mmCIF file of C-alpha atoms and ligand atoms in Angstrom:
data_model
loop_
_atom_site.group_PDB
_atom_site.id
_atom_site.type_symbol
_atom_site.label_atom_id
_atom_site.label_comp_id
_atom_site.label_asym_id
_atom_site.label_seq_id
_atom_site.Cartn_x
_atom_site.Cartn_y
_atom_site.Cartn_z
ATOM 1 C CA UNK A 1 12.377 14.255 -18.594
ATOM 2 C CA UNK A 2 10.671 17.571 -18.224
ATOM 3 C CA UNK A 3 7.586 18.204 -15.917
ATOM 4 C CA UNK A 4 5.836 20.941 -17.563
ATOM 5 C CA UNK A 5 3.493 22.716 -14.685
ATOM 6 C CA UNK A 6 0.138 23.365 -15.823
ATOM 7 C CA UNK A 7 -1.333 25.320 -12.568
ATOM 8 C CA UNK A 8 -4.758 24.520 -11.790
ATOM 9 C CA UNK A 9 -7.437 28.352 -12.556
ATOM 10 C CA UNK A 10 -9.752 27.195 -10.259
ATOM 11 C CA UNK A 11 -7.922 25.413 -6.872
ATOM 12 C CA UNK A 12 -10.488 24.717 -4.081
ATOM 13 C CA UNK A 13 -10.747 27.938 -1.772
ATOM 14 C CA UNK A 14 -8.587 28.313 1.453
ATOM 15 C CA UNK A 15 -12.131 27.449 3.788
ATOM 16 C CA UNK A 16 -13.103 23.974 1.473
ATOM 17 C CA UNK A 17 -9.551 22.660 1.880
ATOM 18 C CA UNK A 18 -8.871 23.530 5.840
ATOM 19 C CA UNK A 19 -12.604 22.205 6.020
ATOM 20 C CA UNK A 20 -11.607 18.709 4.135
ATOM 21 C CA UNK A 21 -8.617 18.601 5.728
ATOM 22 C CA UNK A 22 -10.399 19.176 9.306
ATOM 23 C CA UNK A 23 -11.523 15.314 8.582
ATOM 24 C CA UNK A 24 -10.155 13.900 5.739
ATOM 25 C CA UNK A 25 -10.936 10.437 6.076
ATOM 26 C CA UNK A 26 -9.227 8.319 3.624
ATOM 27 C CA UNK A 27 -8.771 8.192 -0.005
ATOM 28 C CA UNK A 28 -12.432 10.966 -0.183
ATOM 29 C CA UNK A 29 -10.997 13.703 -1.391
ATOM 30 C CA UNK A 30 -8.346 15.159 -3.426
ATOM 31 C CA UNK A 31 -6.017 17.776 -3.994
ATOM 32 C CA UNK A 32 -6.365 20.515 -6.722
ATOM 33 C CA UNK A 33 -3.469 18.848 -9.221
ATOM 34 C CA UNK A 34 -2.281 15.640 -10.650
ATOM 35 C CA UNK A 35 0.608 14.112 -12.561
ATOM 36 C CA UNK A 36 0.096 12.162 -16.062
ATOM 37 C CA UNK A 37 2.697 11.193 -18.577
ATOM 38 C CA UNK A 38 1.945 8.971 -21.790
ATOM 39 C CA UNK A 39 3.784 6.075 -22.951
ATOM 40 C CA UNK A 40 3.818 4.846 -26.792
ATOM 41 C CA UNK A 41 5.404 2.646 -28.979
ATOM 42 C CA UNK A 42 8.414 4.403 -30.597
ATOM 43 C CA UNK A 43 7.913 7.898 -28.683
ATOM 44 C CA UNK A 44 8.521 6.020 -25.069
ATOM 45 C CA UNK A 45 7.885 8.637 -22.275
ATOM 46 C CA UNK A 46 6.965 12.182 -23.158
ATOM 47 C CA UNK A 47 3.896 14.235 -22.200
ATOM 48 C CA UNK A 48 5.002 14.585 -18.481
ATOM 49 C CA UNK A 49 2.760 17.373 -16.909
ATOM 50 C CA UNK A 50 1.339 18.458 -13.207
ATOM 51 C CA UNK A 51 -2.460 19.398 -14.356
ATOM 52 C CA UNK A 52 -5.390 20.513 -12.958
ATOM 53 C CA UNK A 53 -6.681 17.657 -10.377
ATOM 54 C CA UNK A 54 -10.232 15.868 -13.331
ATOM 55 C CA UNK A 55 -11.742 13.278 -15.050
ATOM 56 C CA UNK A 56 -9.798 11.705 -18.097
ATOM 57 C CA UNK A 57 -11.442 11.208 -21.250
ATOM 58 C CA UNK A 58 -11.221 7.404 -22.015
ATOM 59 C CA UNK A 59 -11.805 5.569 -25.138
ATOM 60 C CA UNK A 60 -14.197 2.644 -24.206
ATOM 61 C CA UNK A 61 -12.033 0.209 -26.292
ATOM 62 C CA UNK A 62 -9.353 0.990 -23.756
ATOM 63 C CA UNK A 63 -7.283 -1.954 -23.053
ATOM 64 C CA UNK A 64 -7.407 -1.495 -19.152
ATOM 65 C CA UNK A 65 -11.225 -1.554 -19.161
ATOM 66 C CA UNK A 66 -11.208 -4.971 -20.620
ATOM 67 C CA UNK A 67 -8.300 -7.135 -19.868
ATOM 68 C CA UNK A 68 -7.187 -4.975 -16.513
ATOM 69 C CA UNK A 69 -3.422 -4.065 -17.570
ATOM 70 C CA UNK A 70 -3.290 -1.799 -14.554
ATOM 71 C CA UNK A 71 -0.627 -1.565 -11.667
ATOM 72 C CA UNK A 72 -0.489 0.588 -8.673
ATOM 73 C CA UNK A 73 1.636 2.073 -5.967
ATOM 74 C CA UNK A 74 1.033 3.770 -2.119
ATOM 75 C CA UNK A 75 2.637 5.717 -0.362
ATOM 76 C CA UNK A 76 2.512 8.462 2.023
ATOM 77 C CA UNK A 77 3.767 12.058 2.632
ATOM 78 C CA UNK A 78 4.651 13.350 5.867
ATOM 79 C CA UNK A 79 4.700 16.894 7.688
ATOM 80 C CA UNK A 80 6.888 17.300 10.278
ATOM 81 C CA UNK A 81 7.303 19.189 12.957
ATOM 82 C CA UNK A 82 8.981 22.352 11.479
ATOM 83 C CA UNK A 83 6.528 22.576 8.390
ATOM 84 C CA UNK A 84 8.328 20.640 5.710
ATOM 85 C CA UNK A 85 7.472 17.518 4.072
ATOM 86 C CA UNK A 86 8.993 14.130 3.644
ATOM 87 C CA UNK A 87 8.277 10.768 1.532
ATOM 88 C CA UNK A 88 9.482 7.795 3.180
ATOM 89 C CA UNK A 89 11.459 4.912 0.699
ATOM 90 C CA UNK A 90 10.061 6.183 -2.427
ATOM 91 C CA UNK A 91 12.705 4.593 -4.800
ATOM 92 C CA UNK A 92 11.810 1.167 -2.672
ATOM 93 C CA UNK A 93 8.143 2.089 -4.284
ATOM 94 C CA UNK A 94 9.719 3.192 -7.978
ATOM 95 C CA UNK A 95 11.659 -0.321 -7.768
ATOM 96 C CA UNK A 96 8.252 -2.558 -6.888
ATOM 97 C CA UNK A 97 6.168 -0.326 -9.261
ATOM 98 C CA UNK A 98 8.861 -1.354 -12.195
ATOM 99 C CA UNK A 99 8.893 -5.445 -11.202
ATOM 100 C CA UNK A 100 5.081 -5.026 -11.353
ATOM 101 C CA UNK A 101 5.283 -3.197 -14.540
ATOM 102 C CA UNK A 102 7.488 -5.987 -15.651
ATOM 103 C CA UNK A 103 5.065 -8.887 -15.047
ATOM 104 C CA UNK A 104 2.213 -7.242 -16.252
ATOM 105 C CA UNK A 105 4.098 -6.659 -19.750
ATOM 106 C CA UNK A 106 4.233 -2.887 -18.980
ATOM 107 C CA UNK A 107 7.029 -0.612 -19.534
ATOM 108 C CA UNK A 108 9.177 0.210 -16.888
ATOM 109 C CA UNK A 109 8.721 4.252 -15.377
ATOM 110 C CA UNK A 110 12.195 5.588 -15.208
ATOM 111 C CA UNK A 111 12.943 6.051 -11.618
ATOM 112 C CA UNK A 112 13.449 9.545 -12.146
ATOM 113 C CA UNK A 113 9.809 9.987 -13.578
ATOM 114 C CA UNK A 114 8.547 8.295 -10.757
ATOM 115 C CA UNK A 115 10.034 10.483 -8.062
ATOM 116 C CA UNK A 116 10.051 13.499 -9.667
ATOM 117 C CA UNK A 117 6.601 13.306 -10.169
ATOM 118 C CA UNK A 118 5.869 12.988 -6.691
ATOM 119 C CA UNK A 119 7.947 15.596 -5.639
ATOM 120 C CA UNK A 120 6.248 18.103 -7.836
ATOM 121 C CA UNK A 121 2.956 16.997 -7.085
ATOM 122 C CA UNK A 122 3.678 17.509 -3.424
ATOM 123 C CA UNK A 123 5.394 20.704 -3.876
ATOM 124 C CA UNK A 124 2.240 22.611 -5.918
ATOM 125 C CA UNK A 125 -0.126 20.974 -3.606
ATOM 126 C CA UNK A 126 1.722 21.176 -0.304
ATOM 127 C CA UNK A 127 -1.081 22.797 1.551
ATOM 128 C CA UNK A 128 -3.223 20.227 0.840
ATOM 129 C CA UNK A 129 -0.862 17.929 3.460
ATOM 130 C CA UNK A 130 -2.713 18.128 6.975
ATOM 131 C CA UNK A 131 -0.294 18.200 9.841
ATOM 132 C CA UNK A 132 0.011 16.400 13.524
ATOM 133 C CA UNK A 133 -1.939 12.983 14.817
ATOM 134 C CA UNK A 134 -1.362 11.000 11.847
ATOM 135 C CA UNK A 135 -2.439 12.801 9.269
ATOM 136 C CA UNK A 136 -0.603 12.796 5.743
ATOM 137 C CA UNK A 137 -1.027 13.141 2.390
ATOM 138 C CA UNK A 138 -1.496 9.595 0.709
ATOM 139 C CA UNK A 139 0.046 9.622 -3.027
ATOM 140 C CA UNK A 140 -1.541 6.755 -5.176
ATOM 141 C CA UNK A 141 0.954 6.501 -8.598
ATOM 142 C CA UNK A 142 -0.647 3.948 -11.574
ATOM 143 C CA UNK A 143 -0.605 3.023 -14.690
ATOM 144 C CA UNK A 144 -3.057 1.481 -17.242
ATOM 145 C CA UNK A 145 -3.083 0.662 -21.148
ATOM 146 C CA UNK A 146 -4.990 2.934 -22.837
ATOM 147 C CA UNK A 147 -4.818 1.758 -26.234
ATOM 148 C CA UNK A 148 -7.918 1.242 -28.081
ATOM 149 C CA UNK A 149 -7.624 -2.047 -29.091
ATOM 150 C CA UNK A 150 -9.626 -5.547 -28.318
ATOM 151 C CA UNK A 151 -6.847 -7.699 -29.466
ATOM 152 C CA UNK A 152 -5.155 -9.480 -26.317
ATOM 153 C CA UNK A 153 -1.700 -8.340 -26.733
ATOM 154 C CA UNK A 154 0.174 -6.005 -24.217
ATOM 155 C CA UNK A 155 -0.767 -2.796 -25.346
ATOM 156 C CA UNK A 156 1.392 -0.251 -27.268
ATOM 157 C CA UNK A 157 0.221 2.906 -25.144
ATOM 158 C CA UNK A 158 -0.073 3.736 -21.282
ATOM 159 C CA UNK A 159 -1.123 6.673 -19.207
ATOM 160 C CA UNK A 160 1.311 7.224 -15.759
ATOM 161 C CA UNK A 161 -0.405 9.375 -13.451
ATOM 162 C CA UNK A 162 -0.141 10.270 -10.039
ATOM 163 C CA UNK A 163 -3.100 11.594 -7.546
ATOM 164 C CA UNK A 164 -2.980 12.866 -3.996
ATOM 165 C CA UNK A 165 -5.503 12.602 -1.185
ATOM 166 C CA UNK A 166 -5.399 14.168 2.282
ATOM 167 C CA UNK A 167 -5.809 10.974 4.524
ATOM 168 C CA UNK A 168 -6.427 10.752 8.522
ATOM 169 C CA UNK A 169 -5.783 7.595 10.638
ATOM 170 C CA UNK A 170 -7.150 4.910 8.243
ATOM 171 C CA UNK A 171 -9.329 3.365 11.142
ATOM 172 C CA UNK A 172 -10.975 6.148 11.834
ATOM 173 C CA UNK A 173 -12.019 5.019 15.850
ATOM 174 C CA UNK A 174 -8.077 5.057 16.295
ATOM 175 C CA UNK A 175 -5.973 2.008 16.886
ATOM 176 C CA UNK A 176 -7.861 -1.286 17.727
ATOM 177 C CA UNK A 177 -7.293 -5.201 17.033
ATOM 178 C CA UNK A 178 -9.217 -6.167 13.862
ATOM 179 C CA UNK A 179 -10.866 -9.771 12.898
ATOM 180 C CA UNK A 180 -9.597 -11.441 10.718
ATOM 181 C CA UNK A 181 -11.666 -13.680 8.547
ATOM 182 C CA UNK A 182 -9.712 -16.903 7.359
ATOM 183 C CA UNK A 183 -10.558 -17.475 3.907
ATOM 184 C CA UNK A 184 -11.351 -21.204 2.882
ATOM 185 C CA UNK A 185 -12.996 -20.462 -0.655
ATOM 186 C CA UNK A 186 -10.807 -18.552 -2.855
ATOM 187 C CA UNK A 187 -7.043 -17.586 -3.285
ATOM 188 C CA UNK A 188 -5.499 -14.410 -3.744
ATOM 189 C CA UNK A 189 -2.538 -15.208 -5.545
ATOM 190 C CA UNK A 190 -1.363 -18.758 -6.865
ATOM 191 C CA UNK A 191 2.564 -19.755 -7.932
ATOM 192 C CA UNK A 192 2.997 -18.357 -11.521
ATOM 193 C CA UNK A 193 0.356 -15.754 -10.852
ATOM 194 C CA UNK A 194 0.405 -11.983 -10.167
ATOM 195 C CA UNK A 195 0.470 -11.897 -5.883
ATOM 196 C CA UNK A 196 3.537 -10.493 -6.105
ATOM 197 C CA UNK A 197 2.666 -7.650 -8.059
ATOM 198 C CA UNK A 198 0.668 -4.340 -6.944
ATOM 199 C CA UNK A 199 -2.041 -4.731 -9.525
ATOM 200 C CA UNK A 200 -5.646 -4.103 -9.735
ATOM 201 C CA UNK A 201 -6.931 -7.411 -10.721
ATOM 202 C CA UNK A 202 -5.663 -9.040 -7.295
ATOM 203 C CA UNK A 203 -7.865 -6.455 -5.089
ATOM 204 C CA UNK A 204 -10.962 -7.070 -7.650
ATOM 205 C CA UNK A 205 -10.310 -10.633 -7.445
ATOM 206 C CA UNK A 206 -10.160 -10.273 -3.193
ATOM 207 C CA UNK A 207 -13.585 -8.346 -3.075
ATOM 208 C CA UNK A 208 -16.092 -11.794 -2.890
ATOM 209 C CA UNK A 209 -13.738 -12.917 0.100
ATOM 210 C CA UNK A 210 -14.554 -9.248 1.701
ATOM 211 C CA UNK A 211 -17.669 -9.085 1.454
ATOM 212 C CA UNK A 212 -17.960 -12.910 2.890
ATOM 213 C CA UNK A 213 -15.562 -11.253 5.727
ATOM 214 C CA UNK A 214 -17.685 -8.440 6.634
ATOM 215 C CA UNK A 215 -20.687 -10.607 6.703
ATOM 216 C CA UNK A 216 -19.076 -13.005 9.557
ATOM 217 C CA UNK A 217 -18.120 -9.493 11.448
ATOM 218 C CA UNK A 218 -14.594 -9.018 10.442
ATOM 219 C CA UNK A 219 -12.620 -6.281 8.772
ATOM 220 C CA UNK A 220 -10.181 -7.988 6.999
ATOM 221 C CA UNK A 221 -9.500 -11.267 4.815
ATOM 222 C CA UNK A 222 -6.431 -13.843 5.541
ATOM 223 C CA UNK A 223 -5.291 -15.391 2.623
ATOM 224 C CA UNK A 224 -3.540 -18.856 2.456
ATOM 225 C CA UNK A 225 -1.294 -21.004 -0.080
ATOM 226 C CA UNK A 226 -3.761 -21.501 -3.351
ATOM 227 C CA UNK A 227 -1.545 -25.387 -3.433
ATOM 228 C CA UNK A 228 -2.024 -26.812 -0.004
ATOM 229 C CA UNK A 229 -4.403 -24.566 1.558
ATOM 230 C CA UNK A 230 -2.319 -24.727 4.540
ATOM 231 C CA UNK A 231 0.319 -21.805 4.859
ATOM 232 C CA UNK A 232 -0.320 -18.071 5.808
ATOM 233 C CA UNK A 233 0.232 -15.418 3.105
ATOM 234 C CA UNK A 234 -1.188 -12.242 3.851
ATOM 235 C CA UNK A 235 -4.607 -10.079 4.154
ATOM 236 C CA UNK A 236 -5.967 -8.264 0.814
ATOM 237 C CA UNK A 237 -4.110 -5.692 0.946
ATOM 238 C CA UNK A 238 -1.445 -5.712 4.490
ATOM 239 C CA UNK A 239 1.197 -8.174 5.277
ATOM 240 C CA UNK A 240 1.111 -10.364 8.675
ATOM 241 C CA UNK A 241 3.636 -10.675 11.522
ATOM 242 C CA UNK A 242 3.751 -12.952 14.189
ATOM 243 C CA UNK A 243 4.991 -11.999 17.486
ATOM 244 C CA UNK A 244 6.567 -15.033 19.815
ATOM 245 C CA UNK A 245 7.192 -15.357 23.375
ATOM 246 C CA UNK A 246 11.255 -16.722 22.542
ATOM 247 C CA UNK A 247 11.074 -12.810 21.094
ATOM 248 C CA UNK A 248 11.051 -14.077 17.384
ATOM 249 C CA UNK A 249 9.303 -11.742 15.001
ATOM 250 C CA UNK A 250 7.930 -14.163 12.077
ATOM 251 C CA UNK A 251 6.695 -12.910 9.013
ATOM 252 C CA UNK A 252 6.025 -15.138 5.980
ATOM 253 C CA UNK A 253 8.412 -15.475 2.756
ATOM 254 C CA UNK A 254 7.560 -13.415 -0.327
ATOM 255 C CA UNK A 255 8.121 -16.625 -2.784
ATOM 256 C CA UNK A 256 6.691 -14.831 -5.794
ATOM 257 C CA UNK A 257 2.760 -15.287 -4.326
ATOM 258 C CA UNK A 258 3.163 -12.364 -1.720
ATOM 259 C CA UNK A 259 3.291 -8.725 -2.190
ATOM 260 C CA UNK A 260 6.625 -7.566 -0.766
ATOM 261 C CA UNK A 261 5.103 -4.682 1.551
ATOM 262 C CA UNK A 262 7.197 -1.654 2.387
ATOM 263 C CA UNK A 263 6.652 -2.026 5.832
ATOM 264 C CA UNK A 264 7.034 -5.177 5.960
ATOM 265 C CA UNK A 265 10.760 -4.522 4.892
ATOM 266 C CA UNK A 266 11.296 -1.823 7.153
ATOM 267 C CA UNK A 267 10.104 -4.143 10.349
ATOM 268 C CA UNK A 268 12.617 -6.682 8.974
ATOM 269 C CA UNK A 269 15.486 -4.067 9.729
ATOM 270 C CA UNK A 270 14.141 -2.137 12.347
ATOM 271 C CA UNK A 271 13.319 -5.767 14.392
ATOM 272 C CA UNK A 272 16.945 -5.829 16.047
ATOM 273 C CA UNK A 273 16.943 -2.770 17.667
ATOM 274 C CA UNK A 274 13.595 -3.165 19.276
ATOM 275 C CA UNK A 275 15.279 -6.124 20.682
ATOM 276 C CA UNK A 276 13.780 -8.590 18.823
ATOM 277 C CA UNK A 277 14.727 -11.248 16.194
ATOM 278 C CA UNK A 278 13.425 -11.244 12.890
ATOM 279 C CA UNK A 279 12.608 -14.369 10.402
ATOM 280 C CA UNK A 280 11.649 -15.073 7.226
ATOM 281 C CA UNK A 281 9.623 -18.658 7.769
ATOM 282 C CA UNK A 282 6.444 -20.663 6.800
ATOM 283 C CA UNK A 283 3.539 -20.203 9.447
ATOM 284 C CA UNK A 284 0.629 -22.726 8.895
ATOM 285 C CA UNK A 285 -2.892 -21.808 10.340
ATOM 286 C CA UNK A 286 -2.392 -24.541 12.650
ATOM 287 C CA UNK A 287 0.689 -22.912 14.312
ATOM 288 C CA UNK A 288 -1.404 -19.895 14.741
ATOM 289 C CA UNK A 289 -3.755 -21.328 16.139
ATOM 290 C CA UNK A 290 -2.405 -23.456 18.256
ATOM 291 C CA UNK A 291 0.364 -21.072 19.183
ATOM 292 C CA UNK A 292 -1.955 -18.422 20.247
ATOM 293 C CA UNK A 293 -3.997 -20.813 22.602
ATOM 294 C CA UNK A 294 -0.422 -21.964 24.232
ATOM 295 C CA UNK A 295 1.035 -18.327 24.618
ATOM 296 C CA UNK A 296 4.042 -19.632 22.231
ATOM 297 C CA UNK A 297 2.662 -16.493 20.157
ATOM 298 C CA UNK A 298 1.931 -13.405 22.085
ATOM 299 C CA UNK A 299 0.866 -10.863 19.340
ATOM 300 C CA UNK A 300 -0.187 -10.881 15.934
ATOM 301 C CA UNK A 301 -0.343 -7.553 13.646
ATOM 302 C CA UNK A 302 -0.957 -6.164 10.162
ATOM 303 C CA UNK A 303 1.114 -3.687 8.258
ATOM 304 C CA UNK A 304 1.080 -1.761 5.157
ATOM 305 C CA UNK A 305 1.767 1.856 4.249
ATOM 306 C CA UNK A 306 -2.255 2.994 4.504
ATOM 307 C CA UNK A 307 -2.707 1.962 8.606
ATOM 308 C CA UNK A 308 1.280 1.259 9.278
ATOM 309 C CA UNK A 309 0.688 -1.357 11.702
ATOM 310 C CA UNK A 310 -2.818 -2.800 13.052
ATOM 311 C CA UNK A 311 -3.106 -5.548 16.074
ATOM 312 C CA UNK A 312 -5.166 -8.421 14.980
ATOM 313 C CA UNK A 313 -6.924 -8.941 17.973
ATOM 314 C CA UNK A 314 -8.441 -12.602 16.512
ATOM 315 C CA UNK A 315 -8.410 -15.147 13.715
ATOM 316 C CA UNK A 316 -12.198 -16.275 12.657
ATOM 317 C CA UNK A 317 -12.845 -19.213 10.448
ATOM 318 C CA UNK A 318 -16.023 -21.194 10.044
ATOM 319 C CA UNK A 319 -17.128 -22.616 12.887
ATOM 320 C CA UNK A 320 -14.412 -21.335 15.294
ATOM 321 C CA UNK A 321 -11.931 -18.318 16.122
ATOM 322 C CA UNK A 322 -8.888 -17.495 18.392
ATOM 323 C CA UNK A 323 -7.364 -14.702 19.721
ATOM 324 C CA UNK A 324 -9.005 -11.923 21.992
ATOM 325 C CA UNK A 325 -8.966 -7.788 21.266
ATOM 326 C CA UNK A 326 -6.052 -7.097 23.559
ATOM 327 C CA UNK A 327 -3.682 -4.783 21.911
ATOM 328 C CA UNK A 328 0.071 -6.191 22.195
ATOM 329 C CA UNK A 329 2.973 -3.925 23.502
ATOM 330 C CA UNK A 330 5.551 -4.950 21.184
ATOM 331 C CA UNK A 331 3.030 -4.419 18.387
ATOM 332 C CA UNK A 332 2.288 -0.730 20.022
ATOM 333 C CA UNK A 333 5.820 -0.405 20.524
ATOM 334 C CA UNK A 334 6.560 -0.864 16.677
ATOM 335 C CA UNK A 335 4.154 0.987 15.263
ATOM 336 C CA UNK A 336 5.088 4.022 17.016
ATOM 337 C CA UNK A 337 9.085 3.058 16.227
ATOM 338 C CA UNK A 338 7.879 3.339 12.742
ATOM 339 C CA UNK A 339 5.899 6.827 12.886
ATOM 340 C CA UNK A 340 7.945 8.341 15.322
ATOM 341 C CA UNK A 341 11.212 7.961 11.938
ATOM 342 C CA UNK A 342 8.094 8.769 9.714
ATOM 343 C CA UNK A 343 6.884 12.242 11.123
ATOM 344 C CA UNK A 344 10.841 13.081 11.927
ATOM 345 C CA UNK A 345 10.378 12.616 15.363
ATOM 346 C CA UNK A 346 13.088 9.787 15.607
ATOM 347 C CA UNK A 347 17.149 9.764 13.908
ATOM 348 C CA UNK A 348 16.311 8.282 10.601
ATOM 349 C CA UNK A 349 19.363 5.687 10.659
ATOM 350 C CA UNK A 350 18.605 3.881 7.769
ATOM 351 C CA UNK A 351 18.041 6.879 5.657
ATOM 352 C CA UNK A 352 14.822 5.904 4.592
ATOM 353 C CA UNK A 353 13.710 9.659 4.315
ATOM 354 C CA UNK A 354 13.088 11.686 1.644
ATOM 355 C CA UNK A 355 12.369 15.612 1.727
ATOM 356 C CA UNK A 356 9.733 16.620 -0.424
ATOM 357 C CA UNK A 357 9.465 19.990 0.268
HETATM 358 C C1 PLP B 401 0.423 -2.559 -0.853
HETATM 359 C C2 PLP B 401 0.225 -3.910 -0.273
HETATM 360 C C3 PLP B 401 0.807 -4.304 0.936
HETATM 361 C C4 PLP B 401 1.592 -3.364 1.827
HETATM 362 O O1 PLP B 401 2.709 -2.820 1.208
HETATM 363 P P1 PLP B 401 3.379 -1.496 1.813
HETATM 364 O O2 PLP B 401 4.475 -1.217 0.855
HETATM 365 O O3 PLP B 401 3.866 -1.843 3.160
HETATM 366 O O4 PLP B 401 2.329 -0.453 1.837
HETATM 367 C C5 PLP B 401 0.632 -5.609 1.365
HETATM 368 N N1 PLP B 401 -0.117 -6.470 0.654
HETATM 369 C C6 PLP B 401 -0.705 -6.125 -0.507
HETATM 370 C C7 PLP B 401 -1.502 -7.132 -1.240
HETATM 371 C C8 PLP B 401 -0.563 -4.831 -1.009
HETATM 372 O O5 PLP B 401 -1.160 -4.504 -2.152
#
């Protein structure tokens, strides 16, 4: 499908963009365009345009506002050294975006939407993507029903768009071990449910256990089995790995309940040739603990595409905690694995990159 290319009359000036992108913090600001494309019974996909970066007009019957049909994606672009820009795995993020369009009764994107979109976005906004440290330009593809209708039915019209924000480091102090609060009174995602899909309802459904996170001093929330209360999943919105002293790398199994990161994929491959062996396996919050008080587990980190990989310094739970705020080598020694393939600073082997522009 065609990308018609409305150009934005009034793009921020030269001084307000190198000023944002001085310190762009992340997800603040945004650049001057956007991507939306309309889905409706009968006429599918049509309506693809770039546009000028503004609000939408919404009816407030919308289905999205009321029954949250609503999926999302993340993923970065990257500047490299010689001035051009890269993507890394976006079909892996067109694939997940269309098996979460699937179980939220959604219709699938064609991959070529998807990607195309990005690139275009990129391209007319390329000087919104900082360079060096690790800057980039996050790019946050969705999709909601915007139907007007109250009847609970999947809907029979969506909006695809696509927005772009200049992001810095996404802990803005630079890289330090987080605390982890170990949530006892609600779930994220149950067997049957939506956990494995990149949807809005599981972050609004996440937010109480934040908030109870940030009161006991920590920055993020670990999520266990909904069933047995017992097994590790993930945090809100990063998956977990598990470093051991035997030079396992242990990362629990999707099974339908957790979301299949990006980088969690990527660490499963790039695990052998940092010397290190990766599995798929059940960890229970009693191996963790215990583990980390015997030195059986050496390092425990977080990783998604937003702060790539962060060392969980310790595990907090009511009345206790474990851990301390070292930061692990093998977790230092990954993450930089990982950006140095990202900002094309390392042979991308796997050809998991993807020039933009
Ligand atoms: C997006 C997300 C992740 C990380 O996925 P990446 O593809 O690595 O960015 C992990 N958990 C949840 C719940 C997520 O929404």
């Amino acid at each position: 499908m065609e990308i018609s290319i409305k150009p934005n009359p009034a793009c921020a000036s030269q001084e307000a963009r190198n000023q944002i992108l001085a310190a762009p913090g992340f997800g603040k600001f945004f650049t001057d365009h956007m991507v939306s494309a309309t889905w409706s019974q009968g006429r599918g996909w049509h309506d693809a345009q770039v546009m000028p970066y503004g609000p939408i007009a919404m009816d407030p019957a919308s289905a999205v506002l009321h029954y949250a049909q609503e999926i999302f994606e993340g993923l970065k672009a990257y500047r490299h050294a010689d001035g051009s820009v890269w993507s890394f795995r976006p079909q892996a993020n067109a694939l997940r975006f269309n098996r979460s369009a699937a179980r939220l009764a959604m219709p699938e994107v064609p991959e070529a939407l998807f990607l195309d979109s990005i690139r275009e976005l990129v391209k007319i906004d390329a000087a919104w993507v900082p360079g060096g440290g690790e800057n980039s330009m996050y790019l946050r593809p969705f999709m909601f029903a915007s139907e007007a209708f109250l009847g609970v039915r999947p809907a029979n019209e969506y909006k695809f768009m696509v927005i772009a924000s200049p992001v810095g480091a996404y802990f803005s102090g630079g890289v330090k071990p987080v605390k982890i609060w170990l949530s006892s009174n609600y779930a994220r995602a149950a067997f049957g449910g939506t956990g494995a899909a990149k949807c809005g309802g599981n972050y609004a459904a996440g937010l109480l256990a934040q908030m109870e996170a940030s009161e006991r001093g920590c920055e993020q929330v670990c999520f266990v089995d909904a069933t047995e209360h017992k097994w590790i999943e993930e945090l809100g919105g990063m998956n977990l790995y598990f470093v051991f002293k035997d030079g396992t790398l242990v990362t629990p199994p999707t099974k339908g309940t957790i979301l299949e990161g990006i980088t969690r994929g990527s660490l499963l491959a790039l695990a052998g040739e940092q010397g290190l062996k990766p599995v798929e396996r059940a960890i229970s919050v009693d191996e963790w603990r215990s583990g980390v008080s015997s030195g059986a587990i050496t390092e425990v980190f977080a990783c998604g595409t937003a702060a790539v990989i962060t060392p969980v310094g310790k595990l907090v739970w009511e009345g206790g905690s474990v851990g301390d705020e070292k930061m692990g080598e093998i977790t230092l020694r990954l993450r930089n694995a990982l950006l140095d393939i990202q900002y094309g600073r390392a042979p991308d082997k796997h050809g998991w990159m993807s020039k933009l522009c």
